[in-house]
Structure formats: C-alpha cells, structure tokens
Amino acid sequence: MNSLQEESNRCLNCKVKPCQKACPLGNDIPSFIKLVKEDNLKEAFNVLTQTTVLGAICGRVCPHFKQCKGSCVRGIKSEPISIGELEAYVFDNAFKENYDIKTTNELEGKKVAIIGGGPSGLTCAAFLRRSGADVTIYEKQPKLGGITRYGIPDFRLSREIIDKNIEKILSLGIKVECNKALGKDYNLEDLEREYDAIYLSFGANVSSKMNIPGENLQGVYGGNELLETSIHPNYKGKNIAVSGGGNVAMDTARTIKRLGAKNVYVIYRRAKEQMPAEELEIEEAEKEGVEFLFKTNIVKILGNEKVEKLECIKTQLVQKEGEKRPVPVNIENSNYLLDMDYVVMAVGSKPNEEIVSKTKLEVTQYGNIKVDENYMTSKKGIFAGGDLIGTKSTVAWAARSGRNASEAIKNYLLEE
Ligand code: SF4
C-alpha cells in the first residue's frame, strides 16, 4: 500500500460531505476517496470526471486550505485529508493506464467554437465534446492551458502535468486551432456562420492599475504580463516591489527572486491573515527570501524617467459599518520612502478592452462581458464564462464556470 492509499484510509467518508460542499466544482470527494481506499482507481477517475476534467492540475494548484481541505472534519483534531494530492493521484494514474472519459452522443451534429483554451474553455470543450458535439478550440498562444501554462510558474505546476492533462481532454476528439487571435486572425461573425454556438473564455489577463502618481514611469510592470510573456528586465542586484496579496503577487515575487533580484518586497495594505494567497504560497515565498510589508499602502512612485523610489504609508484596519471585514485606512504622517528599481502591480486583472470591444457584446461596468443566468451574452448563441465574466479567479472556479456553461449551451442546442 502506498502512502496515498494509506492517506485515503484516514477519510471518514462523512455523510454530510463538508469537503464536497467546499469544492467549487462540487467533486464527490468522499466517494472517490472510498474508491481509492478500495484500490479501484478506474472508478475513482469516473467519479471525479463527472464534475471535473482538470484533476491533475486542480489537485496541485487549488487553494485547498481555503476550499475542500479547509473544511475536512479530520482537520478539527489532526491533519485534514490531503484531498488535492489524492485527486492528482487518481488523474496521474488514469493518464498512465489510459482510462477514457465517458461520453454520450446527445449533441451529435452540433458544432461549437470555444475561444480561449484556459481552464474554463478546456472544461467547456470537454463537457460538450463528451456529449457528442463537434468542438474546436481557438487559442491565441502556441499552446493550450491559459493561465495554468502562461500564468502559473513551472516551479508550482510542471509543464509535463499540464501537457498530460490537456492530452487526455483532447483525446475526446476536440479540434484545436492555436496561434489564432480573435480580432486579428478571425472575428466572431466568421465563427457565427460556421458554428451552432460559441463560448468565449479568453480570460482577464491585463493587470489592473492602482491609479497612483508615477504609474507610467519606466520600470512599472504588470504581474500578469510578466508571468504570461516571461519577458523580464534584468533583476540582478535590484530592489523590486510587488503590490498585491493574491497568488499572482506570490508567483511574481517568487519568480523575480529566483531570477536574481537583491530584495523583493510584497507590499500589502491589509494584514497577513487577510491575504487572498494561500498560506503555503506565502510560506514558500518567505522561505525563498521574499520580504513582506503588511498594512502598507503605496502612495506614489517617484523618479525622473524611471522608478527610483516608492512612497509608502502605514495603514490600520478599521471595522466600518456595512463592511464585511476591516478596511485599511492610511495612518496620517506615517509616510516613508524606499529605494526601488522596479514596481510590479499584482492588484487584480481585467479583460483585454480592445478584444472585448471587437466582440461588440454588452459589457459590465468593470469591463467584463455581460451574461445572463445561462451564460448567454447579449447575442443569442454566444456564451461566455470564466474570468472574462468576472468569475472568482482560481482554476477551479473558472473550470466550474466552463462546465456550467457547457450545460447551458447543451440545453440551448437541444432546444434549437
Ligand atoms: Fe473524508 Fe475529510 Fe471529506 Fe470527511 S470531510 S469525507 S474525512 S475528506
């Protein structure tokens, strides 16, 4: 018996399934772990693929302590079950044994185009294809994977795992057109003529700005863009500030530190406990020498043409009426300056405005594509999901959106 099967033996197979309730995808965790216990990994894969096709990836990068693992009953008195590791184990085994994902033929004869091959697009494509639809994914990058390949560094998620998981999805018979950018190589009207439905899932990978003075100086970068392009300035011997507290901030800070920066400071306006990044990621960043300035706001970036200094101010957390959690408020006269060479914004992201405008679809006040409760955009037959519609930006939430949208698209195609 290997260590993961031993781990599965600790699962209590709880009737109320708190772990499943906390999983964005609603994976039937007690049932798949029971099958791992019985060494029936093929059936465990069948149970998991009822709700997810990205188990090898989600099992490794999901913030499990904030989701399934954080709700595990075992965690009350001892260590919670390593649910993510067990999920990845089941998927890795399925790749090795070449287990198939179950399919039906309800949508035979229907053609669907998916624009964007990230977690949401891949999941939507897989669930539609397994219902029998003829599915083609259009992707602007040379490879599929979206944020998993062009956002999460390989020290957190190996490219081999991404390739294997995508290979399994594509083995369903999905067609792929890589290096094809919407608005450049084709437009929505072209696809509308050819397909019965279209799903937009090209994400939201443009770093938001902080709207502070000095943001346009040379040496100010977006975290999403650095991770996506892997084009970095020379960090050797330099001081770099990363503004933000989520996983993009952690991934960017760790990548920059590994590329030889002298000092990397993560500047976050709230306290450590309030960081959206997972604890493990914060710990890893600390171990690698990234420094954290909590309860600190960046007020101004100073320099002639390029970044030279950063003006920061200390904050205090104040519970205000109507707010769910304490709000950071600047402490008067607590400003101070830090010598800085580069500043990286990792305070959130939004969809690419230019591409969104080319779709001519209605958008929300935040620049996301507007959809109804069935993921349908302002145009009939065109659906959207994932970060593009403002879903919570984790792989599992994007995948959930893709899976739920596939169900809505299926209903639409069957009613047509
Ligand atoms: Fe097993 Fe923990 Fe889920 Fe209970 S909560 S079924 S112990 S994984």
Coordinates of C-alpha atoms in Angstrom, one line a residue, residues 200 203-204 349-351 364 366-371 375 384-394 397-398 401:
L200 CA -15.9 32.9 -25.1
G203 CA -9.8 35.3 -19.7
A204 CA -8.9 38.6 -18.0
S349 CA -6.8 41.9 -13.6
K350 CA -9.3 42.7 -16.2
P351 CA -10.2 41.5 -19.7
T364 CA -20.4 45.4 -17.3
Y366 CA -15.9 46.5 -14.8
G367 CA -15.2 45.7 -18.5
N368 CA -16.4 42.0 -18.2
I369 CA -18.6 40.5 -20.8
K370 CA -22.2 40.6 -19.6
V371 CA -24.1 37.3 -19.4
Y375 CA -24.1 32.3 -19.5
A384 CA -19.1 33.5 -22.1
G385 CA -17.6 32.3 -18.8
G386 CA -14.5 32.2 -16.6
D387 CA -12.5 35.4 -15.7
L388 CA -14.0 37.1 -18.8
I389 CA -17.3 37.4 -17.0
G390 CA -15.7 38.2 -13.6
T391 CA -15.8 34.7 -12.0
K392 CA -13.5 34.3 -9.0
S393 CA -10.1 33.9 -10.4
T394 CA -8.9 30.4 -9.5
W397 CA -13.9 28.5 -10.3
A398 CA -13.0 29.0 -14.0
S401 CA -18.0 28.2 -15.0

